[in-house]
Coordinates of C-alpha atoms in Angstrom, one line a residue:
Chain A
M14 CA 13.9 -8.0 19.2
G15 CA 15.4 -5.0 18.1
V16 CA 14.9 -3.1 21.6
L17 CA 17.3 -6.0 22.7
L18 CA 19.7 -5.9 19.8
L19 CA 19.7 -1.9 20.8
K20 CA 20.3 -2.6 24.1
K21 CA 23.5 -5.3 23.2
I22 CA 24.8 -2.9 21.3
D23 CA 25.1 -0.1 23.2
R24 CA 26.6 -2.5 25.9
F25 CA 29.1 -3.2 23.4
M26 CA 29.7 0.4 22.9
S27 CA 29.6 1.0 26.7
D28 CA 32.3 -1.7 27.1
I29 CA 34.8 -1.0 24.1
S30 CA 34.8 2.5 25.6
Y31 CA 35.2 1.5 29.0
L32 CA 38.4 -0.8 28.0
A33 CA 39.7 1.8 25.8
K34 CA 40.0 4.6 28.0
V35 CA 41.3 2.1 30.9
G36 CA 44.0 0.9 29.0
K37 CA 42.6 -2.6 29.1
L38 CA 43.0 -2.9 25.3
T39 CA 46.2 -4.0 23.5
S40 CA 47.4 -1.8 20.7
G41 CA 45.9 -3.8 18.2
D42 CA 43.2 -3.7 19.9
T43 CA 42.8 -0.1 20.3
E44 CA 43.7 0.0 16.8
A45 CA 40.4 -2.3 15.8
V46 CA 38.0 0.0 18.2
P47 CA 37.2 2.6 15.6
Q48 CA 36.2 -0.1 12.9
M49 CA 34.4 -1.7 15.5
K50 CA 32.9 1.4 16.5
V51 CA 31.7 2.0 12.9
L52 CA 30.5 -1.3 12.3
A53 CA 28.3 -1.2 15.4
M54 CA 27.4 2.1 14.4
K55 CA 26.3 1.3 11.1
E56 CA 24.4 -2.2 12.2
Q57 CA 22.6 0.2 15.0
H58 CA 21.7 2.5 12.2
D59 CA 19.9 -0.2 10.2
I60 CA 18.0 -1.6 13.2
R61 CA 17.1 1.7 14.0
A62 CA 15.6 2.3 10.5
A63 CA 14.0 -0.8 10.5
V64 CA 12.2 0.2 13.5
R65 CA 11.4 3.1 12.0
S66 CA 9.9 2.1 9.0
A67 CA 8.3 -0.5 11.3
T68 CA 5.7 2.5 12.6
R69 CA 3.6 4.1 9.7
D70 CA 4.5 7.5 8.5
E71 CA 1.5 9.7 8.7
H72 CA 0.7 13.1 7.4
V73 CA -0.3 15.2 10.4
E74 CA -1.4 19.0 9.7
M75 CA -0.4 20.9 13.1
H76 CA -1.8 24.6 13.2
N77 CA -1.2 27.0 15.7
A78 CA 1.9 25.3 16.9
D79 CA 3.7 28.4 18.3
K80 CA 0.3 28.7 20.9
L81 CA 0.8 25.3 22.3
G82 CA 1.9 25.0 25.9
E83 CA 3.7 28.0 28.1
E84 CA 7.6 29.2 27.9
V85 CA 8.2 30.2 31.3
I86 CA 12.0 31.2 33.0
I87 CA 12.8 30.5 36.1
D88 CA 15.6 32.3 38.2
D89 CA 17.4 29.0 39.5
D90 CA 18.5 30.7 42.8
Q91 CA 15.2 32.6 43.7
P92 CA 12.1 30.7 43.6
L93 CA 9.4 32.5 43.1
N94 CA 5.8 32.3 44.7
R95 CA 7.0 30.2 47.8
K96 CA 3.7 29.7 49.9
G97 CA 4.3 29.2 53.9
Chain B
M7 CA 30.8 24.2 18.0
T8 CA 29.2 24.5 21.4
M9 CA 26.7 21.6 22.1
K10 CA 23.8 21.7 24.2
A11 CA 22.0 20.3 27.2
I12 CA 18.3 19.8 27.2
G13 CA 16.2 18.1 30.4
V14 CA 12.5 16.7 29.2
D15 CA 10.2 15.4 31.7
I16 CA 7.6 13.1 29.9
G17 CA 4.9 13.1 32.5
T18 CA 1.0 11.6 32.1
A19 CA 0.0 15.1 32.4
F20 CA 2.2 17.5 31.4
I21 CA 5.3 17.0 29.4
A22 CA 8.0 19.8 30.1
S23 CA 11.5 20.8 28.8
A24 CA 14.3 22.6 30.4
K25 CA 17.6 24.5 28.8
Y26 CA 20.1 27.0 30.2
H27 CA 19.1 30.5 29.5
R28 CA 21.8 33.1 30.3
D29 CA 21.3 32.4 34.5
N30 CA 18.5 31.0 34.5
V31 CA 16.4 27.8 33.9
A32 CA 14.0 28.5 30.3
A33 CA 11.1 25.8 30.7
K34 CA 7.7 25.0 28.2
I35 CA 5.5 22.7 29.6
V36 CA 2.6 21.3 27.8
R37 CA -0.5 19.4 29.2
D38 CA -0.5 15.8 26.9
G39 CA -4.1 16.0 26.6
F40 CA -6.3 15.8 23.6
F41 CA -9.8 16.4 22.6
V42 CA -11.2 15.0 19.4
M43 CA -14.1 15.8 17.4
P44 CA -15.0 15.3 13.4
Y45 CA -13.4 17.6 11.0
L46 CA -15.3 20.5 9.1
D47 CA -14.4 23.3 7.4
Q48 CA -15.8 25.9 9.7
R49 CA -14.3 24.3 12.9
K50 CA -10.9 24.5 11.5
H51 CA -11.6 28.1 10.6
M52 CA -12.9 29.0 14.1
L53 CA -10.0 27.1 16.1
T54 CA -7.8 28.4 13.4
E55 CA -8.7 32.4 14.4
S56 CA -9.3 31.1 18.1
K57 CA -5.3 30.6 18.3
V58 CA -6.4 27.1 19.9
P59 CA -3.4 24.8 18.8
F60 CA -4.5 21.1 16.9
I61 CA -3.7 18.7 14.4
V62 CA -5.8 17.8 10.9
K63 CA -5.3 14.0 10.8
D64 CA -7.0 11.5 8.3
R65 CA -9.3 8.9 10.6
P66 CA -7.4 5.6 10.6
N67 CA -8.6 2.6 8.6
V68 CA -11.8 4.9 7.4
E69 CA -11.1 6.4 3.6
G70 CA -11.8 10.6 3.4
K71 CA -12.9 11.3 6.4
R72 CA -10.6 13.4 8.8
D73 CA -10.5 14.5 12.5
I74 CA -9.4 17.5 14.1
Y75 CA -7.2 16.8 17.3
V76 CA -7.2 19.7 19.8
I77 CA -4.2 19.5 22.1
G78 CA -2.9 21.2 25.1
N79 CA -4.3 23.3 27.7
E80 CA -7.5 24.2 25.6
A81 CA -8.3 20.1 25.3
F82 CA -8.6 20.5 28.8
D83 CA -10.8 22.9 28.9
M84 CA -12.9 21.7 25.8
A85 CA -13.4 18.4 28.2
V86 CA -14.4 20.6 31.5
L87 CA -16.6 22.2 29.0
F88 CA -18.6 19.8 27.1
G89 CA -18.7 17.2 30.2
Q90 CA -16.3 14.5 28.7
E91 CA -13.2 13.1 29.5
L92 CA -9.5 14.1 28.8
R93 CA -7.8 11.9 26.6
R94 CA -4.2 11.0 27.0
P95 CA -1.7 9.7 24.5
L96 CA 0.0 8.4 27.9
A97 CA -1.3 6.5 30.6
S98 CA 0.4 4.9 34.0
G99 CA 3.5 7.0 32.7
V100 CA 4.0 5.1 29.9
I101 CA 2.7 5.2 25.9
S102 CA -1.1 4.4 26.0
A103 CA -2.2 0.9 25.1
K104 CA -5.8 1.8 25.3
E105 CA -5.3 4.6 22.8
K106 CA -3.5 3.5 19.7
D107 CA -2.8 5.9 16.6
T108 CA -2.1 9.0 19.0
E109 CA 1.6 8.5 19.0
F110 CA 2.1 11.6 16.5
I111 CA 0.6 14.0 19.2
L112 CA 3.4 13.2 21.6
K113 CA 5.7 13.7 18.4
E114 CA 4.3 16.9 18.0
I115 CA 4.6 18.2 22.0
I116 CA 8.4 16.6 22.2
R117 CA 9.2 18.8 18.7
R118 CA 7.0 21.7 20.7
V119 CA 9.2 21.3 23.8
A120 CA 12.1 20.1 22.8
G121 CA 13.2 21.9 19.5
Q122 CA 15.6 21.2 16.6
G123 CA 18.3 19.7 18.7
D124 CA 22.1 19.8 16.7
P125 CA 25.0 17.1 16.1
G126 CA 26.0 16.5 19.7
D127 CA 23.4 17.4 21.7
V128 CA 22.3 16.1 24.7
A129 CA 18.6 15.1 25.8
Y130 CA 18.3 13.4 28.9
Y131 CA 14.6 12.1 29.3
S132 CA 12.8 10.8 32.3
I133 CA 11.1 7.5 32.8
P134 CA 9.2 5.6 34.9
A135 CA 10.4 3.2 37.1
N136 CA 8.8 -0.3 36.3
P137 CA 6.5 -0.4 38.4
V138 CA 5.5 -2.9 41.5
D139 CA 1.8 -3.1 41.8
A140 CA 1.0 -3.2 38.1
D141 CA 1.9 -5.6 34.7
F142 CA 3.8 -3.2 32.2
T143 CA 7.7 -2.3 31.2
N144 CA 8.4 0.6 30.7
I145 CA 10.6 -0.9 27.5
Y146 CA 8.3 0.1 24.6
H147 CA 8.0 3.8 26.1
R148 CA 11.8 4.5 26.6
E149 CA 12.8 3.3 23.3
M150 CA 9.9 5.5 21.2
F151 CA 10.7 8.6 23.0
K152 CA 14.5 8.2 22.4
R153 CA 13.4 8.1 18.6
F154 CA 10.8 11.0 18.5
L155 CA 14.1 13.2 20.6
G156 CA 16.6 10.9 18.1
D157 CA 15.0 12.2 14.9
L158 CA 15.2 15.9 16.5
G159 CA 18.7 15.0 16.0
Y160 CA 19.9 14.4 20.4
N161 CA 21.6 12.1 21.7
A162 CA 18.8 11.2 23.9
T163 CA 19.3 9.2 27.4
P164 CA 16.6 8.2 29.6
I165 CA 17.1 8.7 33.4
N166 CA 14.7 7.4 36.1
E167 CA 11.9 10.3 36.9
A168 CA 12.5 10.1 40.9
L169 CA 16.3 10.0 40.3
A170 CA 15.7 13.3 38.7
V171 CA 14.3 14.6 41.3
A172 CA 17.4 13.9 43.4
W173 CA 19.8 15.3 40.6
C174 CA 17.2 18.7 40.9
E175 CA 17.1 18.7 44.8
L176 CA 19.6 16.8 46.7
E177 CA 22.8 18.5 45.1
D178 CA 24.0 20.0 48.4
K179 CA 23.0 16.8 50.4
D180 CA 25.7 14.2 48.1
L181 CA 22.5 13.2 46.1
T182 CA 21.7 11.1 49.1
G183 CA 18.2 11.0 50.3
L184 CA 14.6 9.8 49.4
S185 CA 12.7 11.4 46.8
I186 CA 9.7 10.8 44.9
S187 CA 8.0 12.1 41.8
L188 CA 4.0 12.2 42.5
G189 CA 2.7 12.5 38.7
A190 CA -0.6 12.0 37.6
G191 CA -0.3 8.2 36.3
M192 CA 2.4 7.0 38.5
Q193 CA 4.3 7.5 42.1
N194 CA 7.9 7.3 41.0
V195 CA 10.2 6.7 44.2
C196 CA 14.2 6.5 44.4
M197 CA 16.6 5.9 47.1
A198 CA 20.0 7.3 45.9
Y199 CA 23.4 7.1 47.7
R200 CA 25.7 9.5 46.3
G201 CA 24.1 9.8 42.7
L202 CA 23.6 5.9 43.1
E203 CA 19.9 4.4 42.8
V204 CA 20.1 2.1 45.7
F205 CA 16.4 1.1 45.0
S206 CA 13.7 2.7 42.9
F207 CA 10.3 1.6 41.5
S208 CA 6.9 3.1 40.8
V209 CA 2.9 2.3 41.8
A210 CA 0.3 3.3 40.0
R211 CA -1.4 5.0 42.5
A212 CA -1.1 8.7 42.0
G213 CA -3.1 12.4 40.8
D214 CA -5.1 10.2 38.6
Y215 CA -6.1 7.6 40.8
V216 CA -6.9 10.3 43.4
D217 CA -9.5 11.8 40.3
Q218 CA -10.9 8.3 39.8
Q219 CA -11.8 7.6 43.3
V220 CA -13.2 11.0 43.9
A221 CA -15.3 10.6 41.1
Q222 CA -16.5 7.4 41.8
S223 CA -17.5 8.2 45.4
R224 CA -19.1 11.6 44.7
G225 CA -20.7 10.6 41.3
I226 CA -18.9 13.5 39.2
A227 CA -16.8 13.4 36.1
I228 CA -13.4 12.8 36.2
S229 CA -12.4 15.9 34.7
D230 CA -14.3 17.9 37.4
A231 CA -12.8 15.9 40.2
T232 CA -9.1 17.2 38.5
S233 CA -10.4 20.4 37.9
E234 CA -11.2 20.8 41.6
K235 CA -8.3 18.9 42.7
E236 CA -6.0 21.5 40.7
S237 CA -8.5 24.8 41.9
E238 CA -6.5 27.2 44.1
G239 CA -9.3 26.9 46.8
L240 CA -8.0 23.3 47.8
D241 CA -6.4 23.3 51.2
L242 CA -6.0 19.1 52.3
L243 CA -5.8 20.0 55.8
D244 CA -9.4 22.3 55.4
P245 CA -11.5 20.7 53.0
K246 CA -14.6 22.9 52.2
N247 CA -16.9 20.9 50.5
D248 CA -17.9 17.1 50.5
V249 CA -15.5 16.8 47.1
Q250 CA -12.5 18.6 48.6
E251 CA -13.1 16.2 52.0
A252 CA -13.1 12.8 49.4
I253 CA -10.1 14.4 48.1
T254 CA -8.0 14.6 51.1
I255 CA -9.5 11.0 52.0
F256 CA -8.1 9.9 48.8
Y257 CA -4.8 12.0 49.2
K258 CA -4.3 10.4 52.6
A259 CA -5.0 6.5 51.0
M260 CA -2.4 7.1 48.3
L261 CA 0.2 8.3 50.8
E262 CA -0.1 5.4 53.2
Y263 CA -0.4 2.9 50.0
S264 CA 3.1 4.0 48.9
I265 CA 4.8 4.3 52.2
G266 CA 4.2 0.7 53.0
H267 CA 6.1 0.2 49.4
I268 CA 9.2 1.8 50.5
S269 CA 9.2 0.5 54.2
A270 CA 9.2 -3.2 52.3
A271 CA 12.0 -1.7 49.8
M272 CA 13.5 -0.1 53.1
E273 CA 13.6 -3.6 54.9
K274 CA 14.7 -5.4 51.4
H275 CA 17.6 -3.1 51.0
R276 CA 18.4 -2.6 55.2
R277 CA 22.3 -3.9 54.5
D278 CA 22.6 -1.5 51.6
I279 CA 21.9 1.4 53.4
K280 CA 24.2 2.8 56.0
L281 CA 23.6 6.3 56.9
K282 CA 24.9 8.6 59.7
E283 CA 22.1 11.2 60.0
P284 CA 18.3 10.8 59.3
L285 CA 17.8 10.5 56.1
N286 CA 16.1 13.4 53.9
F287 CA 13.2 12.9 51.9
V288 CA 11.9 15.2 48.8
V289 CA 9.0 14.9 47.1
A290 CA 8.0 16.8 43.3
G291 CA 5.5 16.6 40.9
G292 CA 1.8 18.2 39.9
T293 CA 0.0 16.2 42.5
T294 CA 2.5 17.7 45.7
M295 CA 0.8 21.1 44.7
P296 CA -2.1 21.7 47.0
K297 CA -1.6 23.3 49.7
G298 CA -1.2 21.2 53.0
F299 CA -0.2 18.3 51.1
L300 CA 3.9 18.6 53.1
R301 CA 2.0 18.4 56.7
L302 CA -0.2 15.5 55.1
L303 CA 3.2 13.5 53.8
A304 CA 4.5 14.6 57.2
D305 CA 1.6 12.9 59.4
A306 CA 1.4 9.7 57.4
L307 CA 5.1 9.6 57.8
K308 CA 4.7 9.8 61.8
E309 CA 2.0 7.6 61.9
N310 CA 3.9 4.9 59.8
P311 CA 6.9 5.4 60.8
L312 CA 9.9 3.9 58.0
P313 CA 12.7 1.8 59.0
I314 CA 15.3 4.6 58.4
P315 CA 14.4 7.5 60.4
V316 CA 13.2 10.6 57.9
G317 CA 15.2 13.9 58.8
K318 CA 13.7 16.5 56.8
V319 CA 11.0 16.1 54.3
W320 CA 10.5 19.0 51.6
Q321 CA 9.0 20.0 48.3
A322 CA 10.9 20.6 45.4
K323 CA 11.4 24.6 44.7
N324 CA 8.9 23.9 41.7
P325 CA 7.3 20.9 41.9
V326 CA 5.5 20.9 38.6
L327 CA 9.7 21.5 37.0
A328 CA 11.7 19.7 39.5
V329 CA 12.0 16.0 37.1
C330 CA 13.2 18.4 33.8
K331 CA 15.5 20.5 35.8
G332 CA 16.7 17.4 37.2
C333 CA 17.2 15.8 33.5
L334 CA 18.8 19.1 32.4
K335 CA 21.7 19.2 35.2
A336 CA 22.5 15.0 34.3
A337 CA 22.3 16.2 30.6
H338 CA 24.7 19.3 31.3
K339 CA 27.0 16.9 33.5
L340 CA 26.9 14.9 30.2
V341 CA 28.3 17.7 28.0
Q342 CA 30.5 19.2 30.4
D343 CA 32.4 16.1 30.5
E344 CA 35.4 15.9 28.2
A345 CA 35.7 12.7 27.1
Y346 CA 32.2 13.0 25.4
D347 CA 32.8 13.3 21.9
G348 CA 28.8 13.7 20.7
V349 CA 28.2 10.7 19.7
K350 CA 27.8 8.4 22.6
D351 CA 27.0 8.4 25.7
I352 CA 29.7 7.8 27.6
S353 CA 28.5 6.3 30.8
N354 CA 25.3 4.4 31.8
G355 CA 23.7 6.0 33.4
Q356 CA 24.5 5.2 37.0
N357 CA 27.9 5.2 37.4
E358 CA 30.2 7.7 39.3
K359 CA 30.4 9.9 36.4
H360 CA 26.8 11.0 37.4
A361 CA 27.7 11.4 40.9
Y362 CA 27.4 15.0 41.5
P363 CA 25.7 17.6 38.9
T364 CA 28.1 20.8 38.4
K365 CA 26.9 24.6 37.4
P366 CA 26.5 25.7 34.1
K367 CA 30.1 26.1 32.1
E368 CA 31.5 29.3 31.9
Q369 CA 29.8 31.1 29.9
S370 CA 30.9 32.8 26.6
K371 CA 31.9 36.3 25.8
S372 CA 28.8 36.9 23.8
E373 CA 26.5 35.4 26.3
K374 CA 27.8 37.1 29.3
M375 CA 27.0 40.5 27.2
E376 CA 24.2 42.6 29.2
M377 CA 21.1 42.5 28.4
S378 CA 19.2 44.2 26.2
P379 CA 15.9 46.5 28.0
K380 CA 13.4 44.5 25.6
D381 CA 15.2 41.0 26.6
K382 CA 14.9 41.8 30.8
R383 CA 11.1 43.2 29.5
E384 CA 10.7 39.6 28.1
Q385 CA 12.1 38.0 31.1
E386 CA 10.3 40.1 33.3
E387 CA 6.8 39.0 31.9
R388 CA 8.0 35.4 31.5
A389 CA 9.1 35.5 35.3
K390 CA 5.3 36.5 35.9
V391 CA 3.7 33.8 34.2
V392 CA 6.1 31.2 35.9
S393 CA 4.3 31.9 39.4
N394 CA 1.1 30.2 38.3
V395 CA 2.5 27.4 36.9
V396 CA 5.4 26.4 39.6
G397 CA 4.2 27.5 43.0
G398 CA 3.2 25.6 46.1
Y399 CA 6.6 25.7 47.7
T400 CA 6.5 24.9 51.2
E401 CA 9.2 25.3 53.9
A402 CA 10.6 21.8 54.9
I403 CA 9.4 20.0 58.0
D404 CA 12.0 18.0 60.3
L405 CA 10.3 15.1 61.3
T406 CA 13.2 14.8 64.1
M407 CA 11.6 17.8 65.9
E408 CA 8.1 16.7 66.2
K409 CA 8.5 13.5 68.0

């Protein structure tokens, strides 16, 4: 349910941004867009908050987090260790 | 304020991130597996002293009991040592329904690879396409990772995993061609034309399938099959023992299976695909790493020709990091877009705005400053490490020359 609503709002926001950009909205509509955007964002925020509260807030203790995984730098133009 | 871009590859076996760092790409890679043991003070002290990354957490539904979750490469080592299977919070490319209550592990790994974002920072993260041979969707998975990254401050956008490979490797081919991300849980396929998806799908036969089948056929533990598959001595064209022989057999079976599905998809979309030149075909992902993989694929394509003729077949420069680099390029494109105001994704991830990734923004004066000797040394050290992680590059095979 939450996911479907999120998708709907995402789509609505994209449509509004697009229409505003290509000038298909009237001046009245354009003035209304920021307000609609704020409302949509508020609703979006409410739904996300509901999704968040639906999952448990667990207490976890992370140890040696800085040792997790490897950090590497890749030279974008000269990949290393090419094997023929 | 400068908004930054980050690419995150969420794979069944590894989670990796990529950011631009001066003229290079800086990547972080974490194996997303875990090994659980009951909590003991002594164990906690030993693991802390040994610098092993782990999480202590209350046992679900049991009061007063706690468990230790070792995560990352060390979890894999322990699984092999104790002859057990490495447990994973993801399965078949999405959050595992089997491993309930382990989302906190994913959250910690994401926190580690992505780091804290600032408002307006953009993260593109990879998701698998919906599978053609399994009964699940990616919706829950997609939204959960959007939340994880959103909680860290990022404006998070999903991108198809195989399309991310195209962003990484098909820049000079107008983002047109066939790309496959061959990971542990899933094989993701995307046919792209000028950055648009013509079709995409995933199949549930990838590295894990090979491991399971090899383990079953040879009567060994799955982690032992994985270990043999990831060993440097493996050459798919010249197996040295019965386990390696089995690995080669199941690699061939896996490739023939996916070629069959690609053929079917191409037939279905034939009217949409009009190419003047033979198709470019790029593969990436950890499962493409064994020596001889590309030759095996080229031979499979010759034996089972696709409806659209294939030209060059090649492996990504850095197979393990191609997806996160592709995600990074897509994210960077959005950050560069003048219409982006740091609040909302201005595209739907499939339109012409995303048609072509560009080079990083011009660096600021302070960023252009010469590296200090210490930084240079550090970068050289890191570059040495990368060769152990991302090797396996093979030159392209041109199938039009082999007929």
